Coordinates of N, CA and C in Angstrom, one line a residue:
X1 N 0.9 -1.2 0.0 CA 0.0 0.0 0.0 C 0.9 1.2 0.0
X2 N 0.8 1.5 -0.9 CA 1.7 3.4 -0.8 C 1.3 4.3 0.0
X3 N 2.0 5.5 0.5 CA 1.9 6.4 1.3 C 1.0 7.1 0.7
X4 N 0.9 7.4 -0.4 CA -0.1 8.5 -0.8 C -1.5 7.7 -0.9
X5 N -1.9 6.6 -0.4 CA -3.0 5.8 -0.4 C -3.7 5.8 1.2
X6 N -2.8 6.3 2.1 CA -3.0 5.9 3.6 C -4.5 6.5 4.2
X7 N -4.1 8.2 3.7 CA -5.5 8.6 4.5 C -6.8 8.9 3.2
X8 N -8.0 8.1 3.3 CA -8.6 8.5 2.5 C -9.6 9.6 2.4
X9 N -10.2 10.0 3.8 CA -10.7 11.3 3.7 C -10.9 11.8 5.5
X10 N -11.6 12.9 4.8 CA -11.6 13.8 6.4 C -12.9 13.0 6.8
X11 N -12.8 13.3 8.4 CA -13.6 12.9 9.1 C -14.0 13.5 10.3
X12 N -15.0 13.3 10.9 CA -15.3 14.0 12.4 C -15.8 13.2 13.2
X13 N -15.6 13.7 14.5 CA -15.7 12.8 15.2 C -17.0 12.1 15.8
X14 N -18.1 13.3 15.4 CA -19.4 12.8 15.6 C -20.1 11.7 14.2
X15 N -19.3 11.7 13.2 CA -19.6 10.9 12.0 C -19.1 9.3 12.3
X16 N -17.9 9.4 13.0 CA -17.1 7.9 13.6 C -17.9 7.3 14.6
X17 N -18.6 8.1 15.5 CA -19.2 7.8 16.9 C -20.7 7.3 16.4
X18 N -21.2 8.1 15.6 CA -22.5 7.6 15.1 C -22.5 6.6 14.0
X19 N -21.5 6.4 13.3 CA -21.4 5.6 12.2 C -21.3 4.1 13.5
X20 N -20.7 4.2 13.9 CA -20.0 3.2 14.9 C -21.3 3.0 15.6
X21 N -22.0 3.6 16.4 CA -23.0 3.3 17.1 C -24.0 2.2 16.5
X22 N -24.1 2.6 14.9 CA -25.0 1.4 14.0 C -24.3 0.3 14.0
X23 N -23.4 0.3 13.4 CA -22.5 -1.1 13.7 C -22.9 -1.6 15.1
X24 N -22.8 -1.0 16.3 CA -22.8 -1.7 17.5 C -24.4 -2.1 17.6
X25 N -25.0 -1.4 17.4 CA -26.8 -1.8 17.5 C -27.4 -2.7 16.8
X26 N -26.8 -2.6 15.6 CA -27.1 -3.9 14.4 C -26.8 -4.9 14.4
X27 N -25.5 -5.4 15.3 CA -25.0 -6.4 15.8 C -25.1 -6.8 17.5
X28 N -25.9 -6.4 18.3 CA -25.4 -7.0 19.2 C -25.6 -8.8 19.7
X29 N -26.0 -9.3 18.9 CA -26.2 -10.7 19.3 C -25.0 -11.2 18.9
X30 N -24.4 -10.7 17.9 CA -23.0 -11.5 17.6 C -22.2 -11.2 18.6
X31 N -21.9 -9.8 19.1 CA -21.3 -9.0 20.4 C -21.6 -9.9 21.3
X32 N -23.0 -10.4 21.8 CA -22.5 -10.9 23.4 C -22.0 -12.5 23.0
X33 N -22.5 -13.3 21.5 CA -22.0 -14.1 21.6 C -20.2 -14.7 21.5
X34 N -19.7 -13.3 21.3 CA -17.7 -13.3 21.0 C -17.9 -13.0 22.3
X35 N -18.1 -12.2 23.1 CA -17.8 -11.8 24.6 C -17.9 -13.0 25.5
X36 N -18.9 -13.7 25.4 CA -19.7 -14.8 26.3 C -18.8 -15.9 25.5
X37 N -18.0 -16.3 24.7 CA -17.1 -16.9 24.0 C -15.7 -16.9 24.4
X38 N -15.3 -16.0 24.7 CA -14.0 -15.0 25.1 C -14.2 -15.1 26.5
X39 N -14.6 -14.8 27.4 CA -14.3 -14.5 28.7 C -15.1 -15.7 29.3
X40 N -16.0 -16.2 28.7 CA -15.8 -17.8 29.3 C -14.8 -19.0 29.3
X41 N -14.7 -19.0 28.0 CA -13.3 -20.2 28.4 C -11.5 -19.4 28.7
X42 N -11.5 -18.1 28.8 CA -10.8 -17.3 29.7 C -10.9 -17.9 31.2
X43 N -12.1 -17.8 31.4 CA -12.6 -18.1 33.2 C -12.3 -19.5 33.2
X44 N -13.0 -20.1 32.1 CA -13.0 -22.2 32.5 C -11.9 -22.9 32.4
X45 N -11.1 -21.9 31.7 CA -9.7 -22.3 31.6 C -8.6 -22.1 32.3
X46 N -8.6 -20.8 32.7 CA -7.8 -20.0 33.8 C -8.0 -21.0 34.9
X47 N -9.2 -21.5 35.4 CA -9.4 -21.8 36.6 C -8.7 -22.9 36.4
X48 N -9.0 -23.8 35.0 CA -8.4 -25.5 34.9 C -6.8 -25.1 35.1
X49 N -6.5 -24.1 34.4 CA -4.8 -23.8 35.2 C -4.2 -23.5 36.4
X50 N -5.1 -22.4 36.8 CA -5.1 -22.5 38.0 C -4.3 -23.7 39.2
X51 N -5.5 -24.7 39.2 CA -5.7 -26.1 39.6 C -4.4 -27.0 39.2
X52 N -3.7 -26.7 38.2 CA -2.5 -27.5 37.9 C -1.4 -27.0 37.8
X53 N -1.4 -25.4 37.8 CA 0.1 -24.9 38.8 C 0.3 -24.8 40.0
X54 N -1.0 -24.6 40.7 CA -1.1 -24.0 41.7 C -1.7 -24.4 42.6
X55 N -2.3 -26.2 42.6 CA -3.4 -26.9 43.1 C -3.0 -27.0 44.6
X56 N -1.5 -27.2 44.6 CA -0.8 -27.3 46.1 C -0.5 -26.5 47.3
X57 N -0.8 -25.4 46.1 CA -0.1 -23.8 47.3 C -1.8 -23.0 47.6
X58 N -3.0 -23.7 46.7 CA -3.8 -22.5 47.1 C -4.4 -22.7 48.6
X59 N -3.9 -23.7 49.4 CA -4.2 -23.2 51.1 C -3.9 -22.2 51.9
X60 N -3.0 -21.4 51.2 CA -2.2 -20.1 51.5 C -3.5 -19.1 51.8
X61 N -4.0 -19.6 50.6 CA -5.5 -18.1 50.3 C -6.5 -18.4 51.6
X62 N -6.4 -18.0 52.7 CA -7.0 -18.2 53.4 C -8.2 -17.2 53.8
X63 N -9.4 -17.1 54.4 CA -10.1 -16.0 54.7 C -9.8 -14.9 54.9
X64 N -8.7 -14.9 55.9 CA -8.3 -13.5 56.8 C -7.3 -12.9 55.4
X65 N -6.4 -13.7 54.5 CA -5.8 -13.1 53.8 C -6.3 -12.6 52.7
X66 N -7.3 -13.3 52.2 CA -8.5 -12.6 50.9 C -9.5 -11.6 51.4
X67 N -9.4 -11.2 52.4 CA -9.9 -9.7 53.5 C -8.9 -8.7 53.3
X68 N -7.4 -9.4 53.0 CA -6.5 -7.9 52.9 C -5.9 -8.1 51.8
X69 N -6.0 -7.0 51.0 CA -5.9 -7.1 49.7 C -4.2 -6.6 49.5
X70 N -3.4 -6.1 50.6 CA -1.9 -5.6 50.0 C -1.4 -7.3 50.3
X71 N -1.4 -8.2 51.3 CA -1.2 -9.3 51.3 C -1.8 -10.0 50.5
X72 N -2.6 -10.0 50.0 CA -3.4 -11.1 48.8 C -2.2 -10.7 47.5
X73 N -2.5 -9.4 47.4 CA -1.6 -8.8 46.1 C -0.1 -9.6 46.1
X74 N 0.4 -9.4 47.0 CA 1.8 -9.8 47.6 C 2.2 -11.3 47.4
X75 N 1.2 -12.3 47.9 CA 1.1 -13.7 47.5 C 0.9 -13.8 46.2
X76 N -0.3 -12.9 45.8 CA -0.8 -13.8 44.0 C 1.2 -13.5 43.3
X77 N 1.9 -12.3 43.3 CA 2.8 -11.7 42.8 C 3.9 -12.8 43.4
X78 N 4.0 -13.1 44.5 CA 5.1 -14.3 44.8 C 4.9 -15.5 43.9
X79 N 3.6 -16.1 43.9 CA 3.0 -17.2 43.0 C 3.4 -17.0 41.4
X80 N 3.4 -15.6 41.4 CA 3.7 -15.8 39.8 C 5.3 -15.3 39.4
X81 N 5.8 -15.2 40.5 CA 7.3 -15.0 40.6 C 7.7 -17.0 40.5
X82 N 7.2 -17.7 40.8 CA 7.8 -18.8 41.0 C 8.3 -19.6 39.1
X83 N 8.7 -20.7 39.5 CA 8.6 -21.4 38.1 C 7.0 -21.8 37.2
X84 N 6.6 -22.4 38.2 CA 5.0 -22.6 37.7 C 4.2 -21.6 37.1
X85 N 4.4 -20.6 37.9 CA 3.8 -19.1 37.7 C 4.1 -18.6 36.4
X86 N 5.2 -18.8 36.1 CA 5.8 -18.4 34.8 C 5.3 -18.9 33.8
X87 N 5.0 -20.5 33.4 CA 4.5 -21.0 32.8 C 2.8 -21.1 32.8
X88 N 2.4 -20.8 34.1 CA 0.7 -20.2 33.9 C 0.9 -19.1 33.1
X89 N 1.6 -18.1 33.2 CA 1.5 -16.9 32.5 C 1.3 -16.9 30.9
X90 N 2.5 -17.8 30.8 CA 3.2 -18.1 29.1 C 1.9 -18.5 28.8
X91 N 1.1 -20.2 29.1 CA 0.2 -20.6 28.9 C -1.3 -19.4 29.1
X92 N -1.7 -19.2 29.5 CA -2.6 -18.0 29.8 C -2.8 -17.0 28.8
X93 N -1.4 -16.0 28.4 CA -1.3 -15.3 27.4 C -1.4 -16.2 26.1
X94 N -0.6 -17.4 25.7 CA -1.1 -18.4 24.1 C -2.7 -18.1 24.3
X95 N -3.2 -18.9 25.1 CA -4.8 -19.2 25.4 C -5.2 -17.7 24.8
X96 N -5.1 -16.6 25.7 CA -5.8 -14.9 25.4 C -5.4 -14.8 23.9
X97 N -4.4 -15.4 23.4 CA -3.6 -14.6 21.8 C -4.7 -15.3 20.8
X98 N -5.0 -16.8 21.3 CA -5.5 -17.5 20.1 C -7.3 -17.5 20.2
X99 N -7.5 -16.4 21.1 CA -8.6 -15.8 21.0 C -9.4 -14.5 20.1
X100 N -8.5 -14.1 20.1 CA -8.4 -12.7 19.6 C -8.9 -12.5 18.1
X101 N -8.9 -13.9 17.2 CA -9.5 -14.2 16.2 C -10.9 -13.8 16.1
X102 N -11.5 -13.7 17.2 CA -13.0 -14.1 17.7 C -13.6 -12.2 17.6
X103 N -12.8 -11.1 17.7 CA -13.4 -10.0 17.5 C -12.5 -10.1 16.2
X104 N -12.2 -10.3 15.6 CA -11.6 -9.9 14.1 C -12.8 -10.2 13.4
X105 N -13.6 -11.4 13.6 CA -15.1 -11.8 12.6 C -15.6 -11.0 13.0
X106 N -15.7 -9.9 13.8 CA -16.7 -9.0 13.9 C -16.7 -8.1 12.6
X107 N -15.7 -7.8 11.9 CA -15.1 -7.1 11.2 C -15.9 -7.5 9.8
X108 N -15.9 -9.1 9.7 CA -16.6 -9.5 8.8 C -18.4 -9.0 8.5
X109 N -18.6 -9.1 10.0 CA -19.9 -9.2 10.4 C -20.5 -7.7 9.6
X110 N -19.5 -6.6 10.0 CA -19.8 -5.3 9.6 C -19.7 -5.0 8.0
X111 N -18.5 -6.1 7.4 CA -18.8 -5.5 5.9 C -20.1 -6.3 5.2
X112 N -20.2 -7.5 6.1 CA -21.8 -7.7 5.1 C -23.0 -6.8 5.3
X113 N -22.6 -6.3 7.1 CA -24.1 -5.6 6.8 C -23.5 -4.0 5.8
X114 N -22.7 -4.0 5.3 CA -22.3 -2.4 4.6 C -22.8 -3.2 3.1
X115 N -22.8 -4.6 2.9 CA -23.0 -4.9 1.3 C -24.8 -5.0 1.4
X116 N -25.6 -4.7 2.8 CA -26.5 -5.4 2.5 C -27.4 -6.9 2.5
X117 N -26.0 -7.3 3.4 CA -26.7 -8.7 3.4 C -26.8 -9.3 4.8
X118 N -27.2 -10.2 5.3 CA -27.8 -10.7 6.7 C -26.3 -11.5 7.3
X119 N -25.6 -11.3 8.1 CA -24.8 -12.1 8.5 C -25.4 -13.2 9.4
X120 N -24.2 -14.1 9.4 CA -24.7 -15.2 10.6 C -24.0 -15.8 11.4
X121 N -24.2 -16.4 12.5 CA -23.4 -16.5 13.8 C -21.9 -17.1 13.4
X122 N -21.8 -18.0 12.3 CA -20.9 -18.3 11.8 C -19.6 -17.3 11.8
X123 N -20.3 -16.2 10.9 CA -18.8 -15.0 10.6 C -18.1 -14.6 11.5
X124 N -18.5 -14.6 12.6 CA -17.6 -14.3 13.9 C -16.2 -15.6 13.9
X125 N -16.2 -16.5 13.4 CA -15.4 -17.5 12.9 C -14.2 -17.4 12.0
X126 N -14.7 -16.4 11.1 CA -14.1 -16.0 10.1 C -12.6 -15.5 9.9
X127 N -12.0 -15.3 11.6 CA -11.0 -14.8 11.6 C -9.9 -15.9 11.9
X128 N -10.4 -17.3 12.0 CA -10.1 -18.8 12.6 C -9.5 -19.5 11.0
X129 N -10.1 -18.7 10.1 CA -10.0 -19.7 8.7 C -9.0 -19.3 7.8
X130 N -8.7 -20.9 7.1 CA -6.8 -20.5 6.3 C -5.6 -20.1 7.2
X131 N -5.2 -19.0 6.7 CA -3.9 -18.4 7.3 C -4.1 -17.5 8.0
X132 N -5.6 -16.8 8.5 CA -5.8 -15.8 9.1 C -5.6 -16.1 10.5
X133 N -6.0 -17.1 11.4 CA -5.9 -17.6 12.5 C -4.4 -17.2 12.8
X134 N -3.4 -18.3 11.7 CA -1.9 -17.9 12.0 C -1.5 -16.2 12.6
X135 N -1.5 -15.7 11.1 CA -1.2 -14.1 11.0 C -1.6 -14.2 12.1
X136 N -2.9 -13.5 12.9 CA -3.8 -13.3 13.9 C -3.4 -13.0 15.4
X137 N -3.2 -15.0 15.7 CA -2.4 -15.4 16.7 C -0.8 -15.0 16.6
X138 N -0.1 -15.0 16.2 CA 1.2 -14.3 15.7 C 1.2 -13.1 16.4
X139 N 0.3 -12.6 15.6 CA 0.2 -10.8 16.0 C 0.0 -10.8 17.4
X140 N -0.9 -11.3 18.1 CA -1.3 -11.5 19.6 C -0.5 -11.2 20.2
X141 N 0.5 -12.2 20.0 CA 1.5 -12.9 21.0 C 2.3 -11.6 20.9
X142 N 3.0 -11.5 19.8 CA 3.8 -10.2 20.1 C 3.2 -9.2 20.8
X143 N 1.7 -8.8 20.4 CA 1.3 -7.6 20.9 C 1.3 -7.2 22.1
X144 N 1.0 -8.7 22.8 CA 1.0 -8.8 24.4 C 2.0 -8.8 25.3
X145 N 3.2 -9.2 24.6 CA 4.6 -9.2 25.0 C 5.0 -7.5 25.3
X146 N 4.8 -6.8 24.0 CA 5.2 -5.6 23.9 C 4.2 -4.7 24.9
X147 N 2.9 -5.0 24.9 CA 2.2 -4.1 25.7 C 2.3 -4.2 27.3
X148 N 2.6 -5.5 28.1 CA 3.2 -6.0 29.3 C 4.3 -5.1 29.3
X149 N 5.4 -5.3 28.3 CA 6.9 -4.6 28.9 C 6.5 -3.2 28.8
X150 N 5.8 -2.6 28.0 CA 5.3 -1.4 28.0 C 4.5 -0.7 29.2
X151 N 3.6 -1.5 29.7 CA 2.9 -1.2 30.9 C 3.5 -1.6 32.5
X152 N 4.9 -2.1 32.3 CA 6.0 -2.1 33.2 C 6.3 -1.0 33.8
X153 N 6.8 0.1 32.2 CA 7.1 1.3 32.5 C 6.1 2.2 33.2
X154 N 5.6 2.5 34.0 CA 4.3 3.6 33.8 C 3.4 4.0 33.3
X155 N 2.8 2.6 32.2 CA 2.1 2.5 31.3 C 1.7 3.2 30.2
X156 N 2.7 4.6 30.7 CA 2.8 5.4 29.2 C 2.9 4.7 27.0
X157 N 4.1 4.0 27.7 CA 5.0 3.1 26.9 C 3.1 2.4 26.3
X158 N 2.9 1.4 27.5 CA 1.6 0.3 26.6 C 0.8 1.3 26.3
X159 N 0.3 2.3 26.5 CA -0.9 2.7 26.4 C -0.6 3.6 24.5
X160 N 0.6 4.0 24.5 CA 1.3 4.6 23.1 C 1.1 3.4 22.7
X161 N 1.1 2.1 22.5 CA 1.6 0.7 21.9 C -0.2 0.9 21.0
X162 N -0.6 0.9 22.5 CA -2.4 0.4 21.5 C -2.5 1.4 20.8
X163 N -2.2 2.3 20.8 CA -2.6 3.6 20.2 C -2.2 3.5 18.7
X164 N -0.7 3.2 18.9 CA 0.0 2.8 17.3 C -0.7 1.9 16.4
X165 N -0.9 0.6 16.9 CA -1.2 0.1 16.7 C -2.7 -0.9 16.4
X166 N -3.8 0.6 16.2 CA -5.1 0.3 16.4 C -5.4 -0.5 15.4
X167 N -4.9 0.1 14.3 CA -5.6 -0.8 12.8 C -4.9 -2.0 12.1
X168 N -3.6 -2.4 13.3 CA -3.2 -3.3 12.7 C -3.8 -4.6 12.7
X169 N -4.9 -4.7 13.1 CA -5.6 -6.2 12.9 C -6.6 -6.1 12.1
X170 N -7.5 -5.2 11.8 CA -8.3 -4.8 10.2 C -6.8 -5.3 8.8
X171 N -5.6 -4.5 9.0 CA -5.0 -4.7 8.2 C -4.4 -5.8 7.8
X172 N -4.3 -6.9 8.5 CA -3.5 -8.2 8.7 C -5.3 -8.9 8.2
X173 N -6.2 -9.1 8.5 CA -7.4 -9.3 8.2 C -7.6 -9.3 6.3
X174 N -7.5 -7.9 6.1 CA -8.4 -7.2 5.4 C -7.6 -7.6 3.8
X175 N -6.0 -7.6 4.3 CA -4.8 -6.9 3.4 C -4.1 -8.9 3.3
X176 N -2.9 -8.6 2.8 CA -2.1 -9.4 2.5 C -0.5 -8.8 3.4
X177 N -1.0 -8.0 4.0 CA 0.2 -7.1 4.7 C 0.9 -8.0 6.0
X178 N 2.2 -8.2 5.7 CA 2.9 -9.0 7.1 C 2.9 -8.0 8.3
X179 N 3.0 -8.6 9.2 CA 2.8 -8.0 10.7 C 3.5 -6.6 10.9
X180 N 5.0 -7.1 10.6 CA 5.6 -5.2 10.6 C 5.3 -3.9 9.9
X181 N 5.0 -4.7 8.5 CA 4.6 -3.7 7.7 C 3.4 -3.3 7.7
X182 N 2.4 -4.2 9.0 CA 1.1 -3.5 9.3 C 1.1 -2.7 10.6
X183 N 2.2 -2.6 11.1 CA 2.4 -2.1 12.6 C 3.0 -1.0 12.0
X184 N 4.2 -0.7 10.5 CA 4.5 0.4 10.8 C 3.4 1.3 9.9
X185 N 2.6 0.9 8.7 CA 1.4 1.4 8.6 C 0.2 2.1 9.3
X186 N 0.0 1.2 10.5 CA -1.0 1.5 11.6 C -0.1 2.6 12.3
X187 N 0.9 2.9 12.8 CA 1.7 3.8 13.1 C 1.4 5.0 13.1
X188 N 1.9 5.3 11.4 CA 1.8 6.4 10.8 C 0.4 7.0 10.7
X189 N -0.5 6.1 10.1 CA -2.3 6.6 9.9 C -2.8 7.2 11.7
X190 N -2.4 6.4 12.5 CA -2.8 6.8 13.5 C -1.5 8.1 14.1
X191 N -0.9 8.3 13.5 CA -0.3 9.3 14.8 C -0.5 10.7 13.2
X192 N -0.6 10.4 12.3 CA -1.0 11.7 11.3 C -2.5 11.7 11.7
X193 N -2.6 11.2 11.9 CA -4.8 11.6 12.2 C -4.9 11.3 14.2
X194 N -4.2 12.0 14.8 CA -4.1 11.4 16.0 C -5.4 12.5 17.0
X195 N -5.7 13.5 16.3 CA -7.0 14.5 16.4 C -7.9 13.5 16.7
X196 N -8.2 12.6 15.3 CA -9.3 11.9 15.5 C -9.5 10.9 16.0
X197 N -8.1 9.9 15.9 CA -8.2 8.9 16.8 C -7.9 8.7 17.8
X198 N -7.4 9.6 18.5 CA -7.0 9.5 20.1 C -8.9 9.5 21.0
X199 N -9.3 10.8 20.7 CA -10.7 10.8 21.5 C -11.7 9.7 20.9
X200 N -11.4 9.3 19.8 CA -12.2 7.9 19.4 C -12.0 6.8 20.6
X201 N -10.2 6.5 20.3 CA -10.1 5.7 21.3 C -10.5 5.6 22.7
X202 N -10.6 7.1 22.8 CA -10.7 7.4 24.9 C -12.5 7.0 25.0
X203 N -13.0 7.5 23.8 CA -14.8 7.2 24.1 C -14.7 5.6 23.9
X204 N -14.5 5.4 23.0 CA -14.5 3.4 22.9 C -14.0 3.0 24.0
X205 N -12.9 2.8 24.4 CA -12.5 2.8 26.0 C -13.3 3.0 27.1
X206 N -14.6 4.3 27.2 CA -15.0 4.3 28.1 C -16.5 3.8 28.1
X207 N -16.7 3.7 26.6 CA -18.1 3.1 26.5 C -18.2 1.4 26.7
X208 N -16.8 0.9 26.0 CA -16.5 -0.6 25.9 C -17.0 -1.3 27.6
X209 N -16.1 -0.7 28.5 CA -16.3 -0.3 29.9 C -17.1 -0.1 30.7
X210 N -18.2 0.7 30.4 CA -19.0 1.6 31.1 C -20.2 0.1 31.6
X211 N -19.9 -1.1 30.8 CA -21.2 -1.9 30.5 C -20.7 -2.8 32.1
X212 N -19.5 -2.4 33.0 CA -19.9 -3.1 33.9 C -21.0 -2.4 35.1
X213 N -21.5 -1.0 34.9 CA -22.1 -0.4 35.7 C -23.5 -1.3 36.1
X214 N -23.8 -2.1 34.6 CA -25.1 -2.7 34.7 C -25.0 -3.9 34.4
X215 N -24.6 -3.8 36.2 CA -24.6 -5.3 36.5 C -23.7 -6.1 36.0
X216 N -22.7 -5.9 35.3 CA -21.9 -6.3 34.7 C -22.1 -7.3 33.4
X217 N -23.4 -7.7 33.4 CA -24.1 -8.2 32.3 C -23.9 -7.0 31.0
X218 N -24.2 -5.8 31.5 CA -24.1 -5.1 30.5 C -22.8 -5.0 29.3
X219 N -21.7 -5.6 29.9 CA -20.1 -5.7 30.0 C -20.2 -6.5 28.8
X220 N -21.2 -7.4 28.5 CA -21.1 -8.4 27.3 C -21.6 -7.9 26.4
X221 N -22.4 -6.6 26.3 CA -22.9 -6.0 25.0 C -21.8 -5.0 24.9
X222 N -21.4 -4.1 25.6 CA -20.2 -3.2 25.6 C -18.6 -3.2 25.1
X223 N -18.3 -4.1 25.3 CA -17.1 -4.6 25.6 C -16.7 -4.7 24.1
X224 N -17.1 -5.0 23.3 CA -17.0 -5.2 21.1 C -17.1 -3.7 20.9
X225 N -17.6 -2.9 21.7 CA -17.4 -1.3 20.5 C -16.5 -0.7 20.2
X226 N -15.4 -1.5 20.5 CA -13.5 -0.5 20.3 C -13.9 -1.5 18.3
X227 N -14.5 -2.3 18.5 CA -14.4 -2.9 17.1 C -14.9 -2.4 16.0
X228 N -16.1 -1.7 16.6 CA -17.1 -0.8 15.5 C -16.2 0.4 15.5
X229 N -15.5 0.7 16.5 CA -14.9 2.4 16.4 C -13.6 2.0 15.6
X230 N -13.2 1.1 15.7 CA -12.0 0.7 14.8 C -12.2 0.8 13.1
X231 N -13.4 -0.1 13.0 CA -13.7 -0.8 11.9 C -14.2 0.6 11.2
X232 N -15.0 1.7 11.6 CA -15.2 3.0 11.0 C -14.1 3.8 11.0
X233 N -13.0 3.5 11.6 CA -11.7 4.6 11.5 C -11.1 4.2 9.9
X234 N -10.7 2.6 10.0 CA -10.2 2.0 9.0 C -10.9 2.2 7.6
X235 N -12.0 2.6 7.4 CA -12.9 2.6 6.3 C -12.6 3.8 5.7
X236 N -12.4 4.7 6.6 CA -12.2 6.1 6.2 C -10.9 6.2 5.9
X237 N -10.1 6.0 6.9 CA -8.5 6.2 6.6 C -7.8 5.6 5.7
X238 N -8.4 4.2 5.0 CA -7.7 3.0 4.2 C -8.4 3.3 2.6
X239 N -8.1 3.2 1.4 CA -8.4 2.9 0.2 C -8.1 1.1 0.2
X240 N -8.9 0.5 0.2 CA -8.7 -1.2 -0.1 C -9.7 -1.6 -0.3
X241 N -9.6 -2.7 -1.1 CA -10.8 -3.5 -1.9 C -11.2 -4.2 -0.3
X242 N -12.9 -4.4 0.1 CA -13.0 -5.5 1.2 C -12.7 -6.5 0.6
X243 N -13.2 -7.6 1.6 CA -13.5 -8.9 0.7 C -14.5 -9.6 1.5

């Protein structure tokens, strides 16, 4: 993709927010079903891990100590200082990376309804199939690596990372583009249009979010709208055939 191809037109920020809003209303049944997908076998799995690094030492967690939270903190952080711990981590993060496919089909979901046509529970899948999974997961793993050592620092460092890097999973999706060359793409588009996508990002962020107030049930319809705010940034900023 050439430089003079990157930004395709002006935009405002009430046009990204309400464009995005239809995306998120038109779909929410696909939404809670990637969320209720994602953070369930996150939970049923985590816990099955849990149980086999950790099956011996969880007597530690005792009442009085899950009452104080600077000692609870202090233990879970010794536990994951150990050897086991390390390898829950390792394992934990693959598990979260080879998930991540799972809001990429959202992406799908949005250009059928832009062609017009009815999607189906299936497309959320869509990011699982061929070599997209690979790319995908690939990307994950790095991303998660880099945003941890980044959020080491002061979290200045992770929080610049997502920022750079918003459109690089539309483009690894969408494009035939390898991973660096979609990270230093996503780079540039986002820090030349950083007006529009910084407060995109901070409302997606707080709206994504906002869905634990209610009840936290709400969290499973919420939680997919960085995807609609993405997926209308990319539309505008990119000249590319979908598919």
């Amino acid at each position: 993709m050439n430089q003079e191809n990157l930004p395709k037109a002006k935009i405002t920020l009430d046009e990204v927010i309400n464009q995005s809003f239809k995306y998120w209303k038109a779909t929410l049944s696909f939404q809670f079903v990637v969320t209720v997908l994602y953070f369930g076998i996150i939970f049923i799995s985590g816990f099955q891990l849990v149980q086999y690094y950790f099956g011996d030492k969880l007597y530690i967690f005792t009442p009085e100590l899950l009452q104080d939270p600077i000692k609870f903190n202090l233990k879970i952080r010794e536990l994951l200082a150990t050897e086991n711990g390390s390898y829950f981590q390792i394992v934990l993060s693959l598990l979260k990376a080879s998930l991540f496919p799972l809001f990429i089909g959202l992406f799908r979901v949005y250009t059928l309804i832009d062609e017009g046509k009815k999607p189906n529970l299936s497309e959320v899948l869509d990011g699982y199939k061929g070599s997209n999974f690979f790319k995908l997961w690939g990307y994950a793993i790095f991303w998660n690596v880099i945003f941890s050592f980044g959020m080491s620092f002061f979290f200045i460092p992770g929080v610049l990372w997502v920022f750079l890097t918003v459109f690089v999973g539309p483009l690894l999706y969408f494009t035939p583009m390898r991973m660096l060359e979609a990270i230093n793409i996503s780079a540039k588009v986002a820090w030349a249009n950083w007006k529009i996508v910084l407060p995109c990002a901070i409302i997606a962020f707080l709206f994504s979010y906002s869905g634990f107030i209610l009840f936290f049930v709400g969290f499973l319809f919420t939680y997919p709208f960085w995807n609609a705010i993405i997926y209308t940034l990319f539309k505008k900023f990119f000249s590319i055939k979908f598919v």
